[in-house]
Amino acid sequence: MLKNCLFILIFLATISNSLAQITISENCKHAQLDIMSLKFSQAESLIKAEKVINPSNVYPYYLENYIDILKIIISEDEEIFDLAEDNKAERIKIVESINDSSPYRNYLLANINLQWAIARLKFNEYFTAAIEINRAYRLIEENTLKFPEFHPNKITHGTIKIMIGLVPEKYNWLLNMISMEGNVEQGIDELYKVLLLSKNDTNYTYLREEALFYLGFIELNVSPSKENSLKLLPEIKPLADSSLLFAYLSINILVKTGQNFEVSLMFNKVKKRDEYYPFHYLDYLYADFYLMSLDTENARKYYTKFLKQFKGKNYIKDAWRKIAWTYLLENNNELYFISLSNVDTHGYKDIGKDKEAQKEFDSGELPNTDLLKARLLFDGFYFTEADSVLKNTNEQTFDFDQRLEKTYRQARIKHLTNNILEAKVLYKSMVLNAELTENYYPANSALKLGEIYEIQDSLDMAYYYYKKCTQMDFSQYENGIKSKAKVGIRRVEKDK
């Protein structure tokens, strides 16, 4: 602690004489690109060089914080979190030494607060995260009003607006209490403006990767169709050759749009990743990719690799559940139950997939193998095979929820194979059963109906089903489904 205090005093004494400044030098620009690529060692070398060349430049200290945050988010390692948190206060003091007349002062302070809020969510520090998001919101709102032509504002401002817009409806009272407003469309629009500027003005080229990554991720997970993320893919994929972060984004877009051959090529590219910061979640995704084609042996291999190497909190229970599934698909019920027992003793229940894994263990029941196969094949865009499995199931042995699941899977297949009329009929039958099940199938069916009607420009019907989705009582994947419905309502209200 004493050492840290001395460092701050010496640094502040130095910059008080030389005037703290912000210079987005070539070293800083290249370091930021390396950070977005997850090449932290290269970035740290450039940051170190910049500190020697220009000791009064504050921007390197902000970049160091950026590295720490990405390490925390990727690793979910509490030890890394604690070590990084020790540096937070001193970096904020350094940034606060910038003159108030500089647009970079509040911009960087807002970013640091926002980054730390996101990191804290990984460790369930919700109260402190809420304070930091609120602080970031105030800082960037003030900065946007004070410096309207300062374009980097738009990335932070847009990201916060999107985050606020995705807050589930049941927490709106909290947003109202602290007077925070935002919507997804406004945030996305600001990010696109930064992306366009980064292409047309060389002074802002260093912001391109950051804006592109956020846009690719948001368009993929929030928009009612995948068209916008596919439009961004030609810009994203070339960056994957030298950026692990963009390889990850490319894989997500390709998987969720059923481009399995391209997914396989991309995974082969990232098998050797020694120059990058360890990103073990990619092994989990690779295992998922194999499981969706019912390649149980390779799926088990990569889930096991993920579990051995990843020291974080999330997806642990789900990985054990999916290892159990590989045995179930091989008709080995004994090893299914042995593997599933690890769900109860490993990992946490913070995210939807891990909660579902724990629920499966607690039930003590053997999942229906045909329904599981159909689900996995559907997720892998093997629609013909999934439909064939469903048609050949013996529904006589199904309970009520299993019958619902079969209908839901059939609806999803009809939807994604463009049999929209049949999909709508099946989805509507699911919605009618909303009060008879705790499963997410009726709610997601209402969401999908909203998306279909929105694309068809039947905005009143779209609004009806989006609203119905937000009013349903269920727990599985509730926040994700209801957040998308909430965003859909706002889009429809804007266009009506």
Tab-separated table of C-alpha atoms in Angstrom:
chain	number	residue	atom	x	y	z
A	1	MET	CA	0.000	0.000	0.000
A	2	LEU	CA	2.807	2.442	0.955
A	3	LYS	CA	4.626	1.606	-2.274
A	4	ASN	CA	1.486	2.420	-4.296
A	5	CYS	CA	1.003	5.748	-2.487
A	6	LEU	CA	4.623	6.726	-3.119
A	7	PHE	CA	4.250	5.851	-6.800
A	8	ILE	CA	1.164	8.076	-7.121
A	9	LEU	CA	2.856	11.006	-5.337
A	10	ILE	CA	6.000	10.748	-7.481
A	11	PHE	CA	3.977	10.428	-10.688
A	12	LEU	CA	1.681	13.332	-9.859
A	13	ALA	CA	4.663	15.480	-8.897
A	14	THR	CA	6.268	14.702	-12.241
A	15	ILE	CA	3.228	15.499	-14.326
A	16	SER	CA	2.375	18.644	-12.377
A	17	ASN	CA	5.588	20.117	-13.776
A	18	SER	CA	5.273	18.690	-17.296
A	19	LEU	CA	1.437	18.999	-17.519
A	20	ALA	CA	-0.419	15.719	-17.862
A	21	GLN	CA	-1.463	15.257	-21.425
A	22	ILE	CA	-3.152	12.836	-23.765
A	23	THR	CA	-1.301	11.868	-26.898
A	24	ILE	CA	-2.682	9.066	-29.052
A	25	SER	CA	0.799	8.325	-30.373
A	26	GLU	CA	1.666	5.570	-32.852
A	27	ASN	CA	2.774	3.430	-29.904
A	28	CYS	CA	-0.604	3.946	-28.241
A	29	LYS	CA	-2.578	3.263	-31.424
A	30	HIS	CA	-0.690	0.040	-32.107
A	31	ALA	CA	-0.965	-0.978	-28.444
A	32	GLN	CA	-4.733	-0.487	-28.544
A	33	LEU	CA	-4.981	-2.662	-31.662
A	34	ASP	CA	-2.882	-5.343	-29.952
A	35	ILE	CA	-5.153	-5.168	-26.906
A	36	MET	CA	-8.219	-5.705	-29.096
A	37	SER	CA	-6.380	-8.674	-30.619
A	38	LEU	CA	-5.578	-10.104	-27.134
A	39	LYS	CA	-1.848	-9.759	-27.818
A	40	PHE	CA	-1.204	-8.322	-24.396
A	41	SER	CA	2.556	-8.937	-24.269
A	42	GLN	CA	3.072	-6.924	-27.455
A	43	ALA	CA	0.796	-4.164	-26.171
A	44	GLU	CA	2.641	-4.003	-22.842
A	45	SER	CA	5.981	-3.589	-24.638
A	46	LEU	CA	4.596	-0.655	-26.651
A	47	ILE	CA	3.089	0.899	-23.511
A	48	LYS	CA	6.415	0.617	-21.702
A	49	ALA	CA	8.213	2.273	-24.623
A	50	GLU	CA	5.673	5.100	-24.730
A	51	LYS	CA	6.145	5.807	-21.015
A	52	VAL	CA	9.869	6.247	-21.599
A	53	ILE	CA	9.457	8.441	-24.685
A	54	ASN	CA	6.609	10.551	-23.305
A	55	PRO	CA	6.396	10.236	-19.497
A	56	SER	CA	3.655	12.884	-19.216
A	57	ASN	CA	1.290	10.972	-21.519
A	58	VAL	CA	-1.609	9.574	-19.470
A	59	TYR	CA	-3.090	7.361	-22.202
A	60	PRO	CA	-0.743	4.390	-21.542
A	61	TYR	CA	-2.166	4.095	-18.009
A	62	TYR	CA	-5.668	3.871	-19.439
A	63	LEU	CA	-4.487	1.137	-21.840
A	64	GLU	CA	-3.016	-0.799	-18.918
A	65	ASN	CA	-6.434	-0.730	-17.261
A	66	TYR	CA	-7.995	-1.992	-20.502
A	67	ILE	CA	-5.625	-4.979	-20.486
A	68	ASP	CA	-6.472	-5.765	-16.858
A	69	ILE	CA	-10.212	-5.673	-17.562
A	70	LEU	CA	-9.982	-7.995	-20.558
A	71	LYS	CA	-7.846	-10.420	-18.540
A	72	ILE	CA	-10.494	-10.448	-15.805
A	73	ILE	CA	-13.418	-10.923	-18.202
A	74	ILE	CA	-11.698	-13.701	-20.174
A	75	SER	CA	-10.131	-15.586	-17.252
A	76	GLU	CA	-12.775	-14.967	-14.549
A	77	ASP	CA	-9.838	-15.450	-12.194
A	78	GLU	CA	-10.450	-13.855	-8.796
A	79	GLU	CA	-6.730	-13.503	-8.114
A	80	ILE	CA	-6.256	-11.474	-11.323
A	81	PHE	CA	-9.286	-9.391	-10.323
A	82	ASP	CA	-7.831	-8.600	-6.892
A	83	LEU	CA	-4.391	-7.691	-8.261
A	84	ALA	CA	-5.892	-5.440	-10.923
A	85	GLU	CA	-8.224	-3.739	-8.458
A	86	ASP	CA	-5.179	-2.610	-6.460
A	87	ASN	CA	-4.148	-0.514	-9.481
A	88	LYS	CA	-7.547	1.027	-10.190
A	89	ALA	CA	-7.430	3.934	-7.733
A	90	GLU	CA	-3.967	5.098	-8.795
A	91	ARG	CA	-4.894	5.031	-12.484
A	92	ILE	CA	-8.018	7.091	-11.791
A	93	LYS	CA	-5.886	9.641	-9.920
A	94	ILE	CA	-3.533	9.822	-12.880
A	95	VAL	CA	-6.417	10.395	-15.329
A	96	GLU	CA	-7.932	13.000	-12.989
A	97	SER	CA	-4.705	14.987	-13.290
A	98	ILE	CA	-5.672	15.852	-16.891
A	99	ASN	CA	-6.954	19.414	-17.249
A	100	ASP	CA	-10.758	19.805	-17.187
A	101	SER	CA	-10.594	21.491	-20.570
A	102	SER	CA	-9.557	18.218	-22.220
A	103	PRO	CA	-12.390	16.021	-23.573
A	104	TYR	CA	-10.249	12.976	-22.736
A	105	ARG	CA	-10.480	13.463	-18.977
A	106	ASN	CA	-14.115	12.482	-18.408
A	107	TYR	CA	-14.079	10.148	-21.410
A	108	LEU	CA	-11.313	8.015	-19.902
A	109	LEU	CA	-12.815	8.204	-16.404
A	110	ALA	CA	-16.164	7.036	-17.791
A	111	ASN	CA	-14.475	4.166	-19.640
A	112	ILE	CA	-12.559	3.005	-16.587
A	113	ASN	CA	-15.736	3.006	-14.480
A	114	LEU	CA	-17.711	1.201	-17.189
A	115	GLN	CA	-14.986	-1.412	-17.698
A	116	TRP	CA	-14.790	-2.128	-13.988
A	117	ALA	CA	-18.564	-2.370	-13.702
A	118	ILE	CA	-18.601	-5.044	-16.429
A	119	ALA	CA	-15.760	-6.915	-14.712
A	120	ARG	CA	-17.563	-6.813	-11.355
A	121	LEU	CA	-20.663	-8.432	-12.859
A	122	LYS	CA	-18.528	-11.562	-13.361
A	123	PHE	CA	-18.090	-11.741	-9.572
A	124	ASN	CA	-21.651	-10.759	-8.553
A	125	GLU	CA	-20.559	-7.374	-7.178
A	126	TYR	CA	-23.820	-5.870	-8.387
A	127	PHE	CA	-24.055	-2.935	-5.978
A	128	THR	CA	-20.569	-1.574	-6.756
A	129	ALA	CA	-21.117	-2.276	-10.462
A	130	ALA	CA	-24.356	-0.249	-10.402
A	131	ILE	CA	-22.527	2.679	-8.772
A	132	GLU	CA	-19.770	2.552	-11.412
A	133	ILE	CA	-22.213	2.312	-14.330
A	134	ASN	CA	-24.119	5.286	-12.924
A	135	ARG	CA	-20.856	7.217	-12.546
A	136	ALA	CA	-19.815	6.330	-16.103
A	137	TYR	CA	-23.237	7.414	-17.369
A	138	ARG	CA	-22.996	10.835	-15.652
A	139	LEU	CA	-19.442	11.407	-16.862
A	140	ILE	CA	-20.106	10.522	-20.487
A	141	GLU	CA	-23.421	12.438	-20.598
A	142	GLU	CA	-21.623	15.540	-19.319
A	143	ASN	CA	-18.748	15.012	-21.730
A	144	THR	CA	-21.090	14.566	-24.698
A	145	LEU	CA	-22.827	17.860	-23.895
A	146	LYS	CA	-19.553	19.679	-23.253
A	147	PHE	CA	-17.656	18.277	-26.258
A	148	PRO	CA	-20.275	17.281	-28.887
A	149	GLU	CA	-17.650	16.966	-31.646
A	150	PHE	CA	-15.415	14.633	-29.629
A	151	HIS	CA	-16.161	11.401	-31.487
A	152	PRO	CA	-14.631	8.789	-29.114
A	153	ASN	CA	-17.469	9.712	-26.719
A	154	LYS	CA	-19.851	7.868	-29.011
A	155	ILE	CA	-18.406	4.402	-28.288
A	156	THR	CA	-18.834	4.738	-24.528
A	157	HIS	CA	-22.090	6.680	-24.783
A	158	GLY	CA	-23.517	4.154	-27.244
A	159	THR	CA	-22.422	1.138	-25.196
A	160	ILE	CA	-24.010	2.508	-22.012
A	161	LYS	CA	-27.242	3.320	-23.863
A	162	ILE	CA	-27.384	-0.274	-25.129
A	163	MET	CA	-26.718	-1.710	-21.666
A	164	ILE	CA	-29.512	0.429	-20.169
A	165	GLY	CA	-31.830	-0.553	-23.010
A	166	LEU	CA	-31.255	-4.241	-22.276
A	167	VAL	CA	-32.072	-3.982	-18.561
A	168	PRO	CA	-35.092	-6.272	-17.905
A	169	GLU	CA	-38.408	-4.466	-17.426
A	170	LYS	CA	-38.705	-5.563	-13.784
A	171	TYR	CA	-35.665	-3.377	-12.952
A	172	ASN	CA	-36.993	-0.208	-14.645
A	173	TRP	CA	-37.831	1.200	-11.208
A	174	LEU	CA	-34.119	1.284	-10.421
A	175	LEU	CA	-33.270	3.123	-13.650
A	176	ASN	CA	-36.039	5.635	-12.923
A	177	MET	CA	-34.786	6.133	-9.383
A	178	ILE	CA	-31.278	7.052	-10.559
A	179	SER	CA	-32.505	8.868	-13.698
A	180	MET	CA	-30.686	6.770	-16.297
A	181	GLU	CA	-32.165	6.598	-19.786
A	182	GLY	CA	-31.098	4.638	-22.852
A	183	ASN	CA	-32.201	2.507	-25.722
A	184	VAL	CA	-30.512	-0.038	-27.922
A	185	GLU	CA	-31.267	1.626	-31.265
A	186	GLN	CA	-29.703	4.912	-30.218
A	187	GLY	CA	-26.617	3.122	-28.917
A	188	ILE	CA	-26.198	1.052	-32.086
A	189	ASP	CA	-26.560	4.199	-34.215
A	190	GLU	CA	-23.720	5.883	-32.302
A	191	LEU	CA	-21.449	2.864	-32.756
A	192	TYR	CA	-22.110	2.822	-36.506
A	193	LYS	CA	-21.184	6.518	-36.668
A	194	VAL	CA	-17.840	5.773	-35.008
A	195	LEU	CA	-17.238	2.828	-37.349
A	196	LEU	CA	-17.897	5.013	-40.401
A	197	LEU	CA	-15.658	7.779	-39.034
A	198	SER	CA	-12.834	5.302	-38.351
A	199	LYS	CA	-12.896	4.307	-42.035
A	200	ASN	CA	-12.934	7.876	-43.372
A	201	ASP	CA	-10.614	9.715	-40.968
A	202	THR	CA	-7.150	8.304	-40.236
A	203	ASN	CA	-7.113	10.124	-36.878
A	204	TYR	CA	-9.751	7.672	-35.657
A	205	THR	CA	-8.593	4.456	-37.327
A	206	TYR	CA	-7.533	3.100	-33.930
A	207	LEU	CA	-11.211	3.059	-32.824
A	208	ARG	CA	-12.364	0.816	-35.706
A	209	GLU	CA	-11.779	-2.564	-34.058
A	210	GLU	CA	-13.466	-1.548	-30.828
A	211	ALA	CA	-16.591	-0.204	-32.580
A	212	LEU	CA	-16.704	-3.184	-34.956
A	213	PHE	CA	-16.450	-5.761	-32.172
A	214	TYR	CA	-19.243	-4.195	-30.121
A	215	LEU	CA	-21.475	-3.873	-33.191
A	216	GLY	CA	-20.858	-7.442	-34.343
A	217	PHE	CA	-21.659	-8.817	-30.897
A	218	ILE	CA	-24.765	-6.672	-30.379
A	219	GLU	CA	-26.227	-7.197	-33.858
A	220	LEU	CA	-25.781	-10.963	-33.474
A	221	ASN	CA	-27.450	-11.206	-30.073
A	222	VAL	CA	-30.078	-8.446	-30.076
A	223	SER	CA	-31.363	-7.862	-33.629
A	224	PRO	CA	-34.447	-9.883	-34.738
A	225	SER	CA	-32.591	-11.252	-37.765
A	226	LYS	CA	-28.942	-12.120	-38.337
A	227	GLU	CA	-28.704	-10.013	-41.511
A	228	ASN	CA	-26.896	-7.101	-39.879
A	229	SER	CA	-24.227	-9.305	-38.300
A	230	LEU	CA	-23.755	-11.047	-41.668
A	231	LYS	CA	-23.275	-7.632	-43.318
A	232	LEU	CA	-20.481	-6.931	-40.833
A	233	LEU	CA	-18.869	-10.360	-41.296
A	234	PRO	CA	-16.762	-9.369	-44.381
A	235	GLU	CA	-15.100	-6.718	-42.191
A	236	ILE	CA	-14.783	-8.983	-39.158
A	237	LYS	CA	-13.415	-12.195	-40.725
A	238	PRO	CA	-10.163	-10.727	-42.172
A	239	LEU	CA	-9.273	-9.428	-38.697
A	240	ALA	CA	-9.581	-12.969	-37.307
A	241	ASP	CA	-6.251	-13.879	-38.952
A	242	SER	CA	-4.378	-11.712	-36.449
A	243	SER	CA	-6.890	-11.218	-33.633
A	244	LEU	CA	-8.187	-13.902	-31.290
A	245	LEU	CA	-11.040	-11.622	-30.212
A	246	PHE	CA	-12.251	-11.289	-33.787
A	247	ALA	CA	-11.772	-15.016	-34.379
A	248	TYR	CA	-14.106	-15.546	-31.399
A	249	LEU	CA	-16.650	-13.088	-32.837
A	250	SER	CA	-16.403	-14.679	-36.295
A	251	ILE	CA	-16.988	-18.142	-34.825
A	252	ASN	CA	-20.097	-16.898	-32.990
A	253	ILE	CA	-21.581	-15.325	-36.117
A	254	LEU	CA	-20.764	-18.355	-38.283
A	255	VAL	CA	-22.184	-20.822	-35.737
A	256	LYS	CA	-25.412	-18.851	-35.287
A	257	THR	CA	-25.902	-18.573	-39.043
A	258	GLY	CA	-25.214	-22.255	-39.750
A	259	GLN	CA	-21.985	-21.882	-41.739
A	260	ASN	CA	-20.460	-25.052	-40.352
A	261	PHE	CA	-17.685	-25.507	-42.910
A	262	GLU	CA	-16.473	-21.958	-42.248
A	263	VAL	CA	-16.707	-22.590	-38.495
A	264	SER	CA	-14.456	-25.633	-38.868
A	265	LEU	CA	-11.884	-23.603	-40.812
A	266	MET	CA	-11.941	-20.860	-38.196
A	267	PHE	CA	-11.416	-23.275	-35.311
A	268	ASN	CA	-8.435	-24.790	-37.161
A	269	LYS	CA	-6.949	-21.288	-37.420
A	270	VAL	CA	-7.062	-20.717	-33.676
A	271	LYS	CA	-5.767	-24.101	-32.507
A	272	LYS	CA	-2.313	-22.550	-32.123
A	273	ARG	CA	-2.661	-19.378	-30.121
A	274	ASP	CA	0.583	-19.006	-28.171
A	275	GLU	CA	0.963	-15.291	-28.978
A	276	TYR	CA	-2.420	-14.501	-27.429
A	277	TYR	CA	-3.712	-14.293	-23.887
A	278	PRO	CA	-5.192	-17.700	-22.912
A	279	PHE	CA	-8.830	-17.870	-24.039
A	280	HIS	CA	-10.010	-21.279	-22.841
A	281	TYR	CA	-13.669	-20.548	-23.559
A	282	LEU	CA	-12.851	-21.248	-27.222
A	283	ASP	CA	-12.312	-24.910	-26.277
A	284	TYR	CA	-15.796	-24.959	-24.759
A	285	LEU	CA	-17.214	-23.507	-27.998
A	286	TYR	CA	-15.277	-26.062	-30.056
A	287	ALA	CA	-16.763	-28.840	-27.925
A	288	ASP	CA	-20.248	-27.378	-28.481
A	289	PHE	CA	-19.594	-27.354	-32.228
A	290	TYR	CA	-18.730	-31.053	-32.202
A	291	LEU	CA	-21.656	-31.936	-29.930
A	292	MET	CA	-24.143	-30.283	-32.310
A	293	SER	CA	-23.097	-32.764	-35.001
A	294	LEU	CA	-23.334	-35.603	-32.428
A	295	ASP	CA	-19.558	-36.160	-32.595
A	296	THR	CA	-19.450	-37.250	-28.970
A	297	GLU	CA	-15.796	-38.260	-28.814
A	298	ASN	CA	-14.377	-34.933	-29.990
A	299	ALA	CA	-16.940	-33.017	-27.943
A	300	ARG	CA	-15.867	-34.860	-24.796
A	301	LYS	CA	-12.200	-34.210	-25.622
A	302	TYR	CA	-12.645	-30.420	-25.802
A	303	TYR	CA	-15.000	-30.126	-22.803
A	304	THR	CA	-12.375	-32.014	-20.797
A	305	LYS	CA	-9.641	-29.693	-22.074
A	306	PHE	CA	-11.726	-26.665	-21.094
A	307	LEU	CA	-12.379	-28.014	-17.595
A	308	LYS	CA	-8.688	-28.777	-17.019
A	309	GLN	CA	-7.441	-25.349	-18.085
A	310	PHE	CA	-10.171	-22.844	-17.236
A	311	LYS	CA	-9.972	-21.434	-13.688
A	312	GLY	CA	-13.047	-19.222	-13.889
A	313	LYS	CA	-16.629	-19.575	-12.641
A	314	ASN	CA	-19.000	-19.955	-15.568
A	315	TYR	CA	-19.833	-22.841	-17.924
A	316	ILE	CA	-18.238	-25.375	-15.561
A	317	LYS	CA	-21.502	-27.077	-14.610
A	318	ASP	CA	-22.697	-26.948	-18.210
A	319	ALA	CA	-19.481	-28.555	-19.496
A	320	TRP	CA	-19.928	-31.445	-17.057
A	321	ARG	CA	-23.577	-31.814	-18.084
A	322	LYS	CA	-22.586	-31.952	-21.741
A	323	ILE	CA	-19.907	-34.554	-21.044
A	324	ALA	CA	-22.732	-36.539	-19.439
A	325	TRP	CA	-24.808	-35.994	-22.595
A	326	THR	CA	-22.034	-37.493	-24.747
A	327	TYR	CA	-22.373	-40.726	-22.779
A	328	LEU	CA	-26.164	-40.604	-22.940
A	329	LEU	CA	-25.986	-40.277	-26.730
A	330	GLU	CA	-23.738	-43.355	-26.723
A	331	ASN	CA	-26.446	-45.218	-24.719
A	332	ASN	CA	-24.198	-45.399	-21.652
A	333	ASN	CA	-26.599	-44.393	-18.871
A	334	GLU	CA	-24.200	-45.353	-16.090
A	335	LEU	CA	-21.471	-42.958	-17.257
A	336	TYR	CA	-24.132	-40.306	-17.857
A	337	PHE	CA	-25.060	-40.309	-14.173
A	338	ILE	CA	-21.421	-40.551	-13.024
A	339	SER	CA	-20.430	-37.536	-15.161
A	340	LEU	CA	-23.556	-35.582	-14.200
A	341	SER	CA	-22.704	-35.971	-10.501
A	342	ASN	CA	-19.812	-33.521	-11.101
A	343	VAL	CA	-22.379	-30.807	-11.821
A	344	ASP	CA	-23.329	-30.748	-8.147
A	345	THR	CA	-19.763	-30.379	-6.879
A	346	HIS	CA	-18.195	-28.043	-9.450
A	347	GLY	CA	-18.835	-24.516	-10.689
A	348	TYR	CA	-21.450	-21.893	-9.856
A	349	LYS	CA	-25.094	-21.178	-10.713
A	350	ASP	CA	-24.720	-17.603	-11.949
A	351	ILE	CA	-25.680	-18.019	-15.618
A	352	GLY	CA	-28.603	-19.699	-17.361
A	353	LYS	CA	-26.727	-22.693	-18.745
A	354	ASP	CA	-25.175	-23.563	-15.391
A	355	LYS	CA	-28.542	-23.190	-13.660
A	356	GLU	CA	-30.070	-25.577	-16.171
A	357	ALA	CA	-27.246	-28.071	-15.617
A	358	GLN	CA	-27.870	-27.992	-11.865
A	359	LYS	CA	-31.605	-28.380	-12.460
A	360	GLU	CA	-30.966	-31.485	-14.576
A	361	PHE	CA	-28.825	-32.983	-11.822
A	362	ASP	CA	-31.389	-32.159	-9.128
A	363	SER	CA	-34.203	-33.787	-11.116
A	364	GLY	CA	-32.480	-37.173	-11.045
A	365	GLU	CA	-34.268	-38.007	-14.297
A	366	LEU	CA	-32.805	-39.341	-17.515
A	367	PRO	CA	-33.404	-36.913	-20.428
A	368	ASN	CA	-35.196	-38.237	-23.494
A	369	THR	CA	-32.422	-39.115	-25.947
A	370	ASP	CA	-34.455	-38.350	-29.080
A	371	LEU	CA	-35.421	-34.878	-27.862
A	372	LEU	CA	-31.812	-34.222	-26.898
A	373	LYS	CA	-30.586	-35.293	-30.346
A	374	ALA	CA	-33.174	-33.097	-32.051
A	375	ARG	CA	-32.207	-30.126	-29.899
A	376	LEU	CA	-28.488	-30.490	-30.619
A	377	LEU	CA	-28.972	-31.086	-34.345
A	378	PHE	CA	-31.239	-28.048	-34.566
A	379	ASP	CA	-28.678	-25.881	-32.778
A	380	GLY	CA	-26.116	-27.063	-35.336
A	381	PHE	CA	-28.422	-26.151	-38.259
A	382	TYR	CA	-28.864	-29.820	-39.201
A	383	PHE	CA	-32.579	-29.206	-39.708
A	384	THR	CA	-33.400	-32.220	-41.897
A	385	GLU	CA	-31.776	-34.609	-39.425
A	386	ALA	CA	-33.447	-32.919	-36.435
A	387	ASP	CA	-36.860	-33.061	-38.096
A	388	SER	CA	-36.363	-36.735	-38.926
A	389	VAL	CA	-35.557	-37.545	-35.286
A	390	LEU	CA	-38.680	-35.696	-34.086
A	391	LYS	CA	-40.950	-37.429	-36.607
A	392	ASN	CA	-39.731	-40.823	-35.429
A	393	THR	CA	-40.126	-40.197	-31.686
A	394	ASN	CA	-42.628	-42.247	-29.723
A	395	GLU	CA	-44.830	-39.510	-28.255
A	396	GLN	CA	-46.830	-42.088	-26.285
A	397	THR	CA	-44.040	-42.147	-23.684
A	398	PHE	CA	-43.816	-38.327	-23.356
A	399	ASP	CA	-45.013	-36.304	-20.411
A	400	PHE	CA	-46.613	-32.871	-20.920
A	401	ASP	CA	-43.372	-30.859	-20.988
A	402	GLN	CA	-41.769	-33.305	-23.411
A	403	ARG	CA	-44.719	-32.919	-25.787
A	404	LEU	CA	-44.318	-29.143	-25.517
A	405	GLU	CA	-40.630	-29.436	-26.275
A	406	LYS	CA	-41.299	-31.528	-29.383
A	407	THR	CA	-43.771	-28.927	-30.700
A	408	TYR	CA	-41.374	-26.101	-29.861
A	409	ARG	CA	-38.480	-27.788	-31.715
A	410	GLN	CA	-40.735	-28.361	-34.717
A	411	ALA	CA	-41.737	-24.680	-34.659
A	412	ARG	CA	-38.108	-23.574	-34.585
A	413	ILE	CA	-37.257	-25.879	-37.523
A	414	LYS	CA	-40.199	-24.541	-39.562
A	415	HIS	CA	-39.135	-20.982	-38.755
A	416	LEU	CA	-35.501	-21.357	-39.775
A	417	THR	CA	-36.380	-23.286	-42.924
A	418	ASN	CA	-38.698	-20.408	-43.949
A	419	ASN	CA	-41.964	-22.310	-43.469
A	420	ILE	CA	-43.255	-19.199	-41.732
A	421	LEU	CA	-46.993	-19.956	-41.831
A	422	GLU	CA	-46.509	-23.369	-40.203
A	423	ALA	CA	-44.041	-21.888	-37.700
A	424	LYS	CA	-46.594	-19.257	-36.651
A	425	VAL	CA	-49.281	-21.893	-36.071
A	426	LEU	CA	-46.938	-23.971	-33.888
A	427	TYR	CA	-45.592	-20.949	-32.006
A	428	LYS	CA	-49.136	-19.791	-31.238
A	429	SER	CA	-50.023	-23.217	-29.875
A	430	MET	CA	-47.010	-22.881	-27.564
A	431	VAL	CA	-48.093	-19.436	-26.346
A	432	LEU	CA	-51.498	-20.853	-25.353
A	433	ASN	CA	-49.700	-23.202	-22.933
A	434	ALA	CA	-47.788	-20.459	-21.128
A	435	GLU	CA	-49.586	-20.903	-17.811
A	436	LEU	CA	-49.191	-24.681	-17.830
A	437	THR	CA	-45.382	-24.895	-17.773
A	438	GLU	CA	-42.343	-23.282	-16.166
A	439	ASN	CA	-40.271	-23.900	-19.296
A	440	TYR	CA	-39.146	-21.090	-21.577
A	441	TYR	CA	-40.755	-22.524	-24.746
A	442	PRO	CA	-43.956	-20.380	-24.703
A	443	ALA	CA	-42.038	-17.190	-23.894
A	444	ASN	CA	-39.464	-17.702	-26.628
A	445	SER	CA	-42.281	-18.618	-29.024
A	446	ALA	CA	-43.943	-15.268	-28.253
A	447	LEU	CA	-40.600	-13.537	-28.844
A	448	LYS	CA	-40.162	-15.297	-32.184
A	449	LEU	CA	-43.724	-14.398	-33.227
A	450	GLY	CA	-42.916	-10.775	-32.400
A	451	GLU	CA	-39.811	-10.953	-34.578
A	452	ILE	CA	-41.707	-12.573	-37.472
A	453	TYR	CA	-44.460	-9.964	-37.395
A	454	GLU	CA	-41.936	-7.136	-37.097
A	455	ILE	CA	-40.066	-8.351	-40.188
A	456	GLN	CA	-43.435	-8.667	-41.976
A	457	ASP	CA	-44.203	-5.058	-40.926
A	458	SER	CA	-47.280	-6.139	-38.938
A	459	LEU	CA	-46.275	-3.861	-36.103
A	460	ASP	CA	-49.432	-4.148	-33.981
A	461	MET	CA	-49.105	-7.951	-33.919
A	462	ALA	CA	-45.368	-7.672	-33.253
A	463	TYR	CA	-46.066	-5.379	-30.294
A	464	TYR	CA	-48.747	-7.760	-28.990
A	465	TYR	CA	-46.423	-10.769	-28.893
A	466	TYR	CA	-43.378	-8.880	-27.604
A	467	LYS	CA	-45.549	-7.508	-24.786
A	468	LYS	CA	-47.026	-10.947	-24.091
A	469	CYS	CA	-43.503	-12.345	-23.786
A	470	THR	CA	-42.548	-9.758	-21.135
A	471	GLN	CA	-45.667	-10.631	-19.128
A	472	MET	CA	-45.040	-14.384	-18.959
A	473	ASP	CA	-43.907	-16.060	-15.761
A	474	PHE	CA	-40.891	-18.340	-16.269
A	475	SER	CA	-37.324	-18.588	-14.984
A	476	GLN	CA	-35.305	-20.343	-17.719
A	477	TYR	CA	-33.247	-17.765	-19.654
A	478	GLU	CA	-35.713	-15.104	-18.428
A	479	ASN	CA	-33.429	-12.078	-18.559
A	480	GLY	CA	-32.161	-12.794	-22.070
A	481	ILE	CA	-35.580	-13.511	-23.591
A	482	LYS	CA	-37.369	-10.628	-21.891
A	483	SER	CA	-34.560	-8.171	-22.702
A	484	LYS	CA	-34.906	-8.997	-26.406
A	485	ALA	CA	-38.681	-8.575	-26.167
A	486	LYS	CA	-38.231	-5.217	-24.449
A	487	VAL	CA	-35.901	-4.046	-27.216
A	488	GLY	CA	-38.429	-5.293	-29.776
A	489	ILE	CA	-41.195	-3.241	-28.138
A	490	ARG	CA	-39.085	-0.110	-28.395
A	491	ARG	CA	-38.257	-0.751	-32.046
A	492	VAL	CA	-41.934	-1.278	-32.874
A	493	GLU	CA	-43.075	1.779	-30.918
A	494	LYS	CA	-40.543	3.868	-32.816
A	495	ASP	CA	-41.752	2.620	-36.220
A	496	LYS	CA	-45.527	2.602	-35.575
